[in-house]
Amino acid sequence: MSDESTTIRPARGKLGVLLPGMGAVATTFVAGVEAIRRGKADPIGSLTQMGTIRLGKRTENRVPRIRDFVPLADIEDLVFGGWDIFEDSMYDAAMNAGVLSKDLLNEHKEFLASITPMAAVFDKRYVKKLDGTNVKGGANWMEKAEALMEDIKRFKESNGCDRLVMVWTASTEVFLEPKPCHQSVKALEEAMRANSPEIAPSMVYAYAALMSGVPFANGAPNLTVDIPAIHELARERRLPTAGKDFKTGQTLMKTVLAPMFKARLLGVSGWFSTNILGNRDGEVLDDPASFKTKEESKLSVLESILQPDKYPNLYADMYHKVRINYYPPRGDNKEGWDNIDIFGWLGYPMQIKVDFLCRDSILAAPIVLDLALFMDLAHRSGMRDTQEWLSFYFKSPMHAEGLYPEHDLFIQLMKLKNTLRHMKGEELITHLGNEYYD
Ligand SMILES: NC(=O)c1ccc[n+]([C@@H]2O[C@H](COP(=O)([O-])OP(=O)(O)OC[C@H]3O[C@@H](n4cnc5c(N)ncnc54)[C@H](O)[C@@H]3O)[C@@H](O)[C@H]2O)c1
């Protein structure tokens, strides 16, 4: 054990989890936490609740649960709130989403019905497929941000929260590239006052969160917090940010399989990925502009893991295609197919087919829980700006300028656990292991 542990403020009192977007993912997360708190289910898929961490040498046999090792908020202390363009309570929204059984939702009806959405900051130009009435007025983006800050303050006071975190669980916005107005806080604020079309609603939430002292994690592939203006604000206000795009189904598979191909020097000539899904997310992604945001997020993964510039004979000619098809009959139960054409010794071809019949929101819900708890931990530990150690949870992990993102799931996990060891002054684990043979 080293004496370089970080000072971590204790997790006292209630932690409010604020969710812009109370759709399938958000309601599956909240209903799930309530079911777990009432002892009806286990927190399956959640590293903070079920994961362990090895400390010291393999001979020491010190393997505490992560939640016994670092001071995380207790799930009993979580309270939930959020915004949506539809007026449905969490109960109605969860019923509509059709992810969880009616029986389970009815068991927690009173609790879920008590969580109703605050009026959203919305602009149809950014999510073309949706129209809702529960939307804030205001002369410009800045006025809307101020209204969000009021909501945040009121929520914190009326729920007696000690701290808050915000996790974006709203729809994917249209593709946006960084513009001059995203380059500094001053430029961003001017553009917000001028009601510029280059400001996305998600940026207004992120701005309001940081101005209110609230960490922000982005579950969608939107640009949102990945702009210099927000990095500047997060550094100035000593607040953590993280993103982007929850890594759940097909990309989770890719970030496990692709590192294996590279580790064994197997070539890839083609990777065709297609999805069918029928939830509201699928409907939003049926718009080409929203799909482009998702596509960029999904495509970058292989390129970055396989490094075709370093291994041109194995990966330079790879054909990579990702498709998402809106297919209503499947609802939230997505099917993700991958056809992978690989080649081995002397160039002989082989094929791998993956057919993942997954459940989108069931995979995303534990990620929301872990991010809420780890972002709060980071905040109490004085960590600010991009939390790269949380790359484990994202399809397009945010990273400092000049770095490439780390996509390999197991490197991401090692990075996450080493960050926790570092926080607590434990030795980092390198897996060198020479000492066992001295
Ligand atoms: N489920 C997964 O596996 C997964 C994985 C990665 C990313 N995501 C992303 O998570 C997000 C949520 O997914 P979902 O399946 O819950 O979608 P959903 O359509 O069920 O829910 C999104 C909700 O956001 C609301 N909304 C849209 N714009 C808003 C705004 N400006 N303010 C407030 N609310 C707004 C919509 O009305 C909707 O209720 C999507 O962006 C999706 O791409 C999901």
Coordinates of C-alpha atoms and ligand atoms in Angstrom, one line a residue:
M1 CA 0.0 0.0 0.0
S2 CA 1.4 3.4 -0.9
D3 CA 0.6 6.6 1.1
E4 CA -0.5 8.5 -2.0
S5 CA -4.3 7.9 -1.6
T6 CA -6.7 10.6 -2.8
T7 CA -8.8 12.4 -0.2
I8 CA -12.3 11.4 -1.0
R9 CA -15.2 13.2 0.6
P10 CA -17.6 10.7 2.2
A11 CA -20.9 9.8 0.4
R12 CA -23.2 11.3 3.0
G13 CA -26.9 12.0 2.4
K14 CA -28.9 11.6 -0.8
L15 CA -27.6 11.6 -4.3
G16 CA -30.0 12.9 -6.9
V17 CA -29.7 11.3 -10.4
L18 CA -31.0 13.7 -13.0
L19 CA -32.0 12.2 -16.4
P20 CA -32.7 14.3 -19.4
G21 CA -34.8 11.9 -21.4
M22 CA -37.1 9.6 -19.5
G23 CA -37.6 6.9 -22.1
A24 CA -36.7 3.2 -22.3
V25 CA -33.2 3.3 -20.8
A26 CA -34.0 5.8 -18.1
T27 CA -37.2 4.0 -16.9
T28 CA -35.6 0.5 -17.0
F29 CA -32.7 1.9 -14.9
V30 CA -35.0 3.6 -12.3
A31 CA -37.5 0.7 -12.1
G32 CA -34.6 -1.7 -11.8
V33 CA -32.9 0.2 -8.9
E34 CA -36.3 0.2 -7.1
A35 CA -36.8 -3.5 -7.6
I36 CA -33.2 -4.2 -6.3
R37 CA -33.7 -1.9 -3.3
R38 CA -36.9 -3.9 -2.4
G39 CA -34.9 -7.1 -2.6
K40 CA -36.8 -8.4 -5.7
A41 CA -33.8 -8.7 -8.0
D42 CA -30.0 -8.7 -8.2
P43 CA -28.1 -5.8 -9.7
I44 CA -26.9 -8.0 -12.6
G45 CA -24.5 -6.3 -15.0
S46 CA -23.4 -3.6 -12.5
L47 CA -19.7 -3.5 -11.8
T48 CA -20.3 -1.1 -8.8
Q49 CA -22.8 -3.5 -7.2
M50 CA -21.4 -7.0 -8.1
G51 CA -17.8 -6.5 -9.2
T52 CA -14.7 -7.2 -7.1
I53 CA -11.2 -5.8 -7.3
R54 CA -7.9 -7.7 -6.6
L55 CA -5.5 -5.8 -4.3
G56 CA -1.8 -6.6 -3.8
K57 CA -0.2 -9.9 -4.9
R58 CA -2.1 -12.9 -6.1
T59 CA -0.9 -14.7 -2.9
E60 CA -2.5 -12.1 -0.6
N61 CA -6.1 -13.1 -1.4
R62 CA -7.4 -9.6 -0.9
V63 CA -10.4 -9.3 -3.3
P64 CA -13.0 -7.0 -1.8
R65 CA -16.2 -5.9 -3.6
I66 CA -15.7 -2.6 -5.4
R67 CA -18.4 -1.0 -3.3
D68 CA -16.7 -2.1 -0.1
F69 CA -13.4 -0.7 -1.4
V70 CA -14.3 2.8 -2.5
P71 CA -16.9 5.0 -0.8
L72 CA -19.8 4.9 -3.3
A73 CA -23.3 6.3 -2.7
D74 CA -25.6 3.5 -1.4
I75 CA -28.4 2.8 -3.9
E76 CA -30.8 3.3 -1.0
D77 CA -29.7 7.0 -1.1
L78 CA -30.5 7.6 -4.7
V79 CA -33.4 9.8 -5.8
F80 CA -34.5 10.3 -9.4
G81 CA -35.7 13.2 -11.5
G82 CA -35.6 14.2 -15.1
W83 CA -37.0 16.0 -18.1
D84 CA -38.9 14.8 -21.2
I85 CA -40.8 16.3 -24.1
F86 CA -43.7 13.9 -23.2
E87 CA -45.6 14.4 -20.0
D88 CA -45.8 10.7 -19.1
S89 CA -44.7 9.7 -15.6
M90 CA -41.9 7.1 -15.3
Y91 CA -44.7 4.5 -14.8
D92 CA -46.5 5.4 -18.1
A93 CA -43.2 5.8 -20.0
A94 CA -42.0 2.4 -18.8
M95 CA -45.3 0.8 -19.8
N96 CA -45.0 2.4 -23.3
A97 CA -41.4 1.3 -23.6
G98 CA -42.5 -2.3 -23.0
V99 CA -39.0 -3.4 -21.7
L100 CA -40.1 -4.6 -18.3
S101 CA -43.1 -6.8 -17.5
K102 CA -46.3 -5.1 -16.6
D103 CA -46.3 -7.2 -13.3
L104 CA -42.9 -5.8 -12.3
L105 CA -44.0 -2.2 -13.1
N106 CA -47.3 -2.6 -11.3
E107 CA -45.4 -3.7 -8.2
H108 CA -43.6 -0.4 -8.2
K109 CA -46.4 1.7 -9.7
E110 CA -46.7 4.2 -6.9
F111 CA -43.0 4.9 -6.8
L112 CA -42.7 5.2 -10.6
A113 CA -45.8 7.3 -11.1
S114 CA -44.5 9.8 -8.6
I115 CA -41.6 10.7 -10.9
T116 CA -42.9 13.0 -13.5
P117 CA -40.8 14.9 -16.1
M118 CA -39.9 18.5 -15.9
A119 CA -40.4 20.5 -19.1
A120 CA -37.6 19.8 -21.6
V121 CA -35.3 22.0 -23.6
F122 CA -36.0 20.8 -27.1
D123 CA -35.5 21.7 -30.7
K124 CA -37.0 19.6 -33.4
R125 CA -34.2 20.4 -35.8
Y126 CA -32.0 18.2 -33.6
V127 CA -34.4 15.2 -33.3
K128 CA -36.6 15.3 -36.4
K129 CA -38.7 12.3 -35.6
L130 CA -40.2 13.6 -32.3
D131 CA -42.8 16.1 -31.3
G132 CA -43.8 16.7 -27.7
T133 CA -45.7 19.4 -25.7
N134 CA -43.8 19.3 -22.4
V135 CA -41.2 21.9 -23.6
K136 CA -39.8 25.0 -22.1
G137 CA -40.4 28.5 -23.7
G138 CA -37.8 31.3 -23.4
A139 CA -36.4 33.9 -25.7
N140 CA -33.1 32.1 -26.3
W141 CA -30.9 29.1 -25.2
M142 CA -29.5 31.1 -22.2
E143 CA -32.9 31.7 -20.8
K144 CA -33.7 28.0 -21.2
A145 CA -30.4 27.1 -19.5
E146 CA -31.4 29.4 -16.6
A147 CA -34.7 27.7 -16.4
L148 CA -32.9 24.3 -16.2
M149 CA -30.7 25.7 -13.4
E150 CA -33.9 26.7 -11.5
D151 CA -35.2 23.1 -12.0
I152 CA -32.0 21.6 -10.7
K153 CA -32.0 23.9 -7.6
R154 CA -35.6 23.1 -6.8
F155 CA -35.1 19.4 -7.3
K156 CA -32.1 19.4 -4.9
E157 CA -34.0 21.4 -2.2
S158 CA -37.3 19.6 -2.4
N159 CA -35.6 16.1 -2.3
G160 CA -33.1 17.1 0.4
C161 CA -30.2 16.0 -1.8
D162 CA -26.6 16.4 -0.7
R163 CA -25.2 16.0 -4.3
L164 CA -26.4 15.5 -7.8
V165 CA -25.2 13.9 -11.1
M166 CA -26.7 14.2 -14.6
V167 CA -26.7 11.3 -17.1
W168 CA -28.0 12.1 -20.6
T169 CA -30.5 9.4 -21.6
A170 CA -32.4 11.4 -24.2
S171 CA -32.6 10.8 -27.9
T172 CA -29.6 10.9 -30.3
E173 CA -29.4 14.4 -31.8
V174 CA -28.4 15.1 -35.5
F175 CA -24.7 15.0 -36.4
L176 CA -22.8 18.2 -35.4
E177 CA -19.2 19.1 -35.9
P178 CA -17.4 21.5 -33.5
K179 CA -17.8 25.1 -34.6
P180 CA -16.1 28.3 -33.5
C181 CA -19.0 28.9 -31.0
H182 CA -18.0 25.7 -29.2
Q183 CA -14.4 26.7 -28.7
S184 CA -14.6 28.7 -25.4
V185 CA -17.1 29.3 -22.6
K186 CA -17.3 32.9 -23.7
A187 CA -18.2 32.0 -27.3
L188 CA -20.6 29.4 -26.2
E189 CA -22.4 31.8 -23.9
E190 CA -22.6 34.4 -26.6
A191 CA -24.0 31.9 -29.1
M192 CA -26.6 30.8 -26.4
R193 CA -27.7 34.4 -26.0
A194 CA -27.9 34.8 -29.7
N195 CA -30.0 31.6 -29.9
S196 CA -27.6 30.1 -32.4
P197 CA -28.7 27.0 -34.4
E198 CA -25.3 25.6 -33.7
I199 CA -26.2 25.0 -30.0
A200 CA -27.7 21.6 -29.4
P201 CA -30.3 21.2 -26.6
S202 CA -27.9 18.6 -25.0
M203 CA -25.3 21.3 -24.7
V204 CA -27.8 23.5 -22.8
Y205 CA -28.4 20.7 -20.3
A206 CA -24.6 20.2 -19.9
Y207 CA -24.0 23.9 -19.4
A208 CA -26.8 24.1 -16.9
A209 CA -25.5 21.0 -15.0
L210 CA -21.9 22.3 -14.8
M211 CA -23.0 25.8 -13.8
S212 CA -25.0 24.2 -11.0
G213 CA -22.0 22.1 -9.8
V214 CA -23.3 18.9 -11.2
P215 CA -21.2 16.3 -13.1
F216 CA -22.5 15.3 -16.5
A217 CA -22.2 11.9 -18.4
N218 CA -23.4 11.5 -21.9
G219 CA -25.1 8.2 -22.9
A220 CA -25.8 9.2 -26.5
P221 CA -23.2 9.9 -29.3
N222 CA -24.0 13.6 -29.5
L223 CA -21.2 16.1 -29.3
T224 CA -22.6 17.6 -26.1
V225 CA -19.7 17.7 -23.6
D226 CA -16.9 16.9 -26.1
I227 CA -16.2 20.5 -27.0
P228 CA -13.5 22.9 -25.7
A229 CA -16.1 25.2 -24.1
I230 CA -17.4 22.4 -21.9
H231 CA -13.9 21.1 -21.1
E232 CA -13.0 24.7 -20.0
L233 CA -16.1 24.9 -17.8
A234 CA -15.5 21.5 -16.3
R235 CA -11.9 22.4 -15.4
E236 CA -12.8 25.8 -14.0
R237 CA -15.5 24.4 -11.9
R238 CA -13.7 21.2 -11.0
L239 CA -16.4 18.9 -12.3
P240 CA -16.1 15.5 -14.0
T241 CA -17.6 14.9 -17.4
A242 CA -17.8 11.6 -19.4
G243 CA -19.0 10.3 -22.7
K244 CA -20.1 9.3 -25.2
D245 CA -22.7 6.7 -26.2
F246 CA -23.3 3.7 -23.9
K247 CA -21.4 0.6 -25.1
T248 CA -24.1 -2.1 -24.9
G249 CA -24.8 -4.6 -27.7
Q250 CA -22.9 -4.9 -31.0
T251 CA -20.1 -2.6 -30.1
L252 CA -19.5 -4.4 -26.9
M253 CA -19.0 -7.5 -28.9
K254 CA -16.7 -5.7 -31.3
T255 CA -14.5 -4.4 -28.6
V256 CA -14.0 -8.0 -27.3
L257 CA -13.5 -9.8 -30.7
A258 CA -11.4 -7.2 -32.5
P259 CA -8.6 -7.2 -29.8
M260 CA -8.5 -11.0 -30.1
F261 CA -8.0 -10.8 -33.9
K262 CA -5.2 -8.3 -33.4
A263 CA -3.6 -10.2 -30.5
R264 CA -3.4 -13.4 -32.7
L265 CA -2.5 -11.4 -35.9
L266 CA -5.5 -12.7 -37.7
G267 CA -6.5 -10.5 -40.7
V268 CA -10.0 -9.0 -41.3
S269 CA -11.2 -8.5 -44.8
G270 CA -14.7 -7.4 -44.0
W271 CA -17.0 -6.7 -41.1
F272 CA -20.7 -6.2 -41.9
S273 CA -22.9 -5.3 -39.0
T274 CA -26.6 -4.9 -39.1
N275 CA -29.3 -4.3 -36.5
I276 CA -33.0 -4.4 -36.4
L277 CA -34.8 -2.7 -33.5
G278 CA -38.3 -1.3 -33.0
N279 CA -38.2 1.0 -30.0
R280 CA -38.3 4.9 -30.1
D281 CA -34.5 5.0 -30.2
G282 CA -34.8 3.0 -33.5
E283 CA -37.4 5.4 -34.8
V284 CA -35.2 8.4 -34.0
L285 CA -32.2 6.7 -35.7
D286 CA -34.3 6.1 -38.8
D287 CA -33.6 9.7 -39.6
P288 CA -30.4 9.9 -41.6
A289 CA -29.0 12.9 -39.6
S290 CA -29.4 11.1 -36.2
F291 CA -28.1 7.9 -37.7
K292 CA -25.0 9.7 -38.9
T293 CA -24.2 10.6 -35.3
K294 CA -24.6 6.9 -34.3
E295 CA -22.7 5.6 -37.3
E296 CA -19.7 7.8 -36.6
S297 CA -19.7 6.4 -33.1
K298 CA -20.0 2.8 -34.2
L299 CA -17.5 3.0 -37.1
S300 CA -14.6 4.5 -35.3
V301 CA -14.1 1.4 -33.0
L302 CA -12.6 -1.1 -35.3
E303 CA -10.2 1.4 -37.0
S304 CA -8.9 2.4 -33.7
I305 CA -8.5 -1.1 -32.2
L306 CA -7.0 -2.8 -35.3
Q307 CA -4.6 0.0 -36.3
P308 CA -4.5 -0.6 -40.0
D309 CA -1.6 1.9 -40.3
K310 CA 0.6 -0.4 -38.1
Y311 CA -0.8 -3.7 -39.6
P312 CA -1.5 -2.9 -43.3
N313 CA -1.4 -6.5 -44.6
L314 CA -4.0 -7.5 -42.0
Y315 CA -6.4 -4.6 -41.8
A316 CA -5.8 -1.9 -44.5
D317 CA -8.3 -3.3 -46.9
M318 CA -11.0 -4.1 -44.4
Y319 CA -14.6 -3.3 -45.5
H320 CA -16.6 -2.1 -42.5
K321 CA -20.3 -1.3 -42.7
V322 CA -22.8 -0.6 -40.0
R323 CA -26.6 -0.5 -40.6
I324 CA -29.4 0.2 -38.2
N325 CA -32.9 -0.7 -39.4
Y326 CA -36.1 0.4 -37.7
Y327 CA -38.3 -2.7 -37.4
P328 CA -41.3 -2.1 -35.1
P329 CA -42.3 -5.7 -34.3
R330 CA -39.1 -6.2 -32.2
G331 CA -39.6 -3.3 -29.9
D332 CA -36.6 -3.0 -27.5
N333 CA -35.4 -6.5 -28.3
K334 CA -32.7 -5.7 -30.8
E335 CA -31.1 -8.2 -33.0
G336 CA -27.5 -7.5 -34.0
W337 CA -25.9 -9.6 -36.7
D338 CA -22.2 -9.5 -37.5
N339 CA -20.7 -11.3 -40.5
I340 CA -16.9 -11.2 -40.1
D341 CA -14.6 -12.3 -42.9
I342 CA -11.2 -13.1 -41.4
F343 CA -8.0 -14.7 -42.8
G344 CA -5.2 -16.7 -41.2
W345 CA -2.0 -18.6 -42.0
L346 CA -1.1 -18.2 -45.7
G347 CA -4.1 -16.0 -46.2
Y348 CA -6.7 -18.8 -45.9
P349 CA -10.2 -17.2 -45.4
M350 CA -12.6 -18.0 -42.5
Q351 CA -15.9 -16.6 -41.4
I352 CA -17.5 -15.8 -38.0
K353 CA -21.2 -15.0 -37.6
V354 CA -22.5 -13.4 -34.4
D355 CA -26.2 -13.1 -33.9
F356 CA -26.9 -11.3 -30.6
L357 CA -30.5 -11.3 -29.7
C358 CA -30.2 -8.7 -27.0
R359 CA -32.3 -6.3 -25.0
D360 CA -31.1 -2.8 -25.4
S361 CA -32.3 -1.2 -22.3
I362 CA -31.5 -4.2 -20.1
L363 CA -27.9 -3.8 -21.2
A364 CA -27.9 -0.1 -20.7
A365 CA -29.5 0.2 -17.3
P366 CA -26.6 -1.0 -15.2
I367 CA -24.3 1.3 -17.1
V368 CA -26.4 4.3 -16.0
L369 CA -26.2 3.1 -12.4
D370 CA -22.4 2.6 -12.5
L371 CA -21.9 6.0 -14.2
A372 CA -24.0 7.8 -11.7
L373 CA -22.1 6.3 -8.8
F374 CA -18.6 6.6 -10.3
M375 CA -19.2 10.2 -11.5
D376 CA -20.3 11.1 -8.0
L377 CA -17.1 9.3 -6.6
A378 CA -14.9 11.2 -9.1
H379 CA -16.6 14.5 -8.0
R380 CA -16.0 13.8 -4.3
S381 CA -12.4 12.9 -5.2
G382 CA -11.7 16.2 -6.8
M383 CA -11.4 14.8 -10.3
R384 CA -12.3 17.1 -13.2
D385 CA -13.0 17.2 -16.9
T386 CA -13.0 14.0 -19.0
Q387 CA -13.0 10.8 -16.9
E388 CA -11.1 8.6 -19.3
W389 CA -11.1 5.8 -16.8
L390 CA -14.8 5.4 -17.5
S391 CA -14.2 4.6 -21.2
F392 CA -15.3 1.0 -20.3
Y393 CA -18.9 2.2 -20.5
F394 CA -18.7 4.1 -23.9
K395 CA -18.7 3.3 -27.6
S396 CA -16.8 6.6 -28.4
P397 CA -14.7 7.2 -25.3
M398 CA -13.8 10.8 -24.8
H399 CA -10.1 11.5 -24.4
A400 CA -7.5 14.3 -24.2
E401 CA -6.4 16.0 -27.4
G402 CA -3.5 14.2 -29.1
L403 CA -4.4 10.8 -27.7
Y404 CA -6.3 8.0 -29.4
P405 CA -9.2 6.5 -27.5
E406 CA -8.8 3.1 -25.8
H407 CA -11.5 0.8 -27.1
D408 CA -10.4 -2.7 -25.9
L409 CA -12.9 -3.7 -23.2
F410 CA -10.3 -5.5 -21.0
I411 CA -7.7 -2.6 -21.2
Q412 CA -10.6 -0.3 -20.3
L413 CA -11.5 -2.5 -17.3
M414 CA -7.9 -2.6 -16.1
K415 CA -7.7 1.2 -16.4
L416 CA -10.9 1.6 -14.4
K417 CA -9.7 -0.7 -11.6
N418 CA -6.2 0.8 -11.5
T419 CA -7.8 4.2 -11.1
L420 CA -9.7 2.9 -8.1
R421 CA -6.5 1.4 -6.7
H422 CA -4.7 4.7 -7.3
M423 CA -7.5 6.6 -5.5
K424 CA -7.1 4.4 -2.4
G425 CA -3.3 4.4 -2.5
E426 CA -3.1 0.7 -3.4
E427 CA -0.4 -0.6 -5.7
L428 CA -1.3 -0.6 -9.4
I429 CA -1.6 -4.1 -11.0
T430 CA 0.7 -4.5 -14.0
H431 CA 0.3 -8.3 -14.4
L432 CA 4.0 -8.6 -14.7
G433 CA 4.1 -11.3 -12.1
N434 CA 7.9 -11.9 -12.2
E435 CA 8.1 -11.7 -8.4
Y436 CA 6.3 -15.1 -8.0
Y437 CA 9.3 -16.8 -9.7
D438 CA 12.2 -15.0 -8.0
Ligands
LIG1 N1 -30.3 1.2 -25.1 C1 -29.0 1.1 -25.5 O1 -28.5 0.0 -25.5 C2 -28.3 2.4 -25.8 C3 -26.9 2.2 -26.1 C4 -26.2 3.4 -26.4 C5 -26.8 4.6 -26.5 N2 -28.1 4.7 -26.2 C6 -28.7 6.0 -26.3 O2 -29.5 6.3 -25.1 C7 -30.5 7.2 -25.4 C8 -31.8 6.8 -24.8 O3 -32.2 5.6 -25.4 P1 -33.7 5.0 -25.2 O4 -33.8 3.7 -25.8 O5 -34.1 5.2 -23.8 O6 -34.5 6.0 -26.2 P2 -36.0 6.5 -26.0 O7 -36.4 7.1 -27.3 O8 -36.9 5.4 -25.3 O9 -35.9 7.7 -24.9 C9 -35.4 8.9 -25.1 C10 -36.3 10.0 -24.5 O10 -35.7 11.2 -24.7 C11 -36.7 12.2 -24.9 N3 -36.1 13.4 -25.4 C12 -35.6 13.6 -26.6 N4 -35.0 14.8 -26.7 C13 -35.1 15.4 -25.4 C14 -34.7 16.6 -24.9 N5 -34.1 17.5 -25.6 N6 -34.9 16.8 -23.5 C15 -35.5 15.8 -22.8 N7 -36.0 14.7 -23.3 C16 -35.8 14.4 -24.6 C17 -37.7 11.5 -25.8 O11 -38.9 12.1 -25.7 C18 -37.6 10.0 -25.2 O12 -38.7 9.9 -24.2 C19 -30.5 7.4 -27.0 O13 -29.8 8.5 -27.4 C20 -29.8 6.1 -27.4 O14 -29.1 6.3 -28.7 C21 -28.9 3.6 -25.9

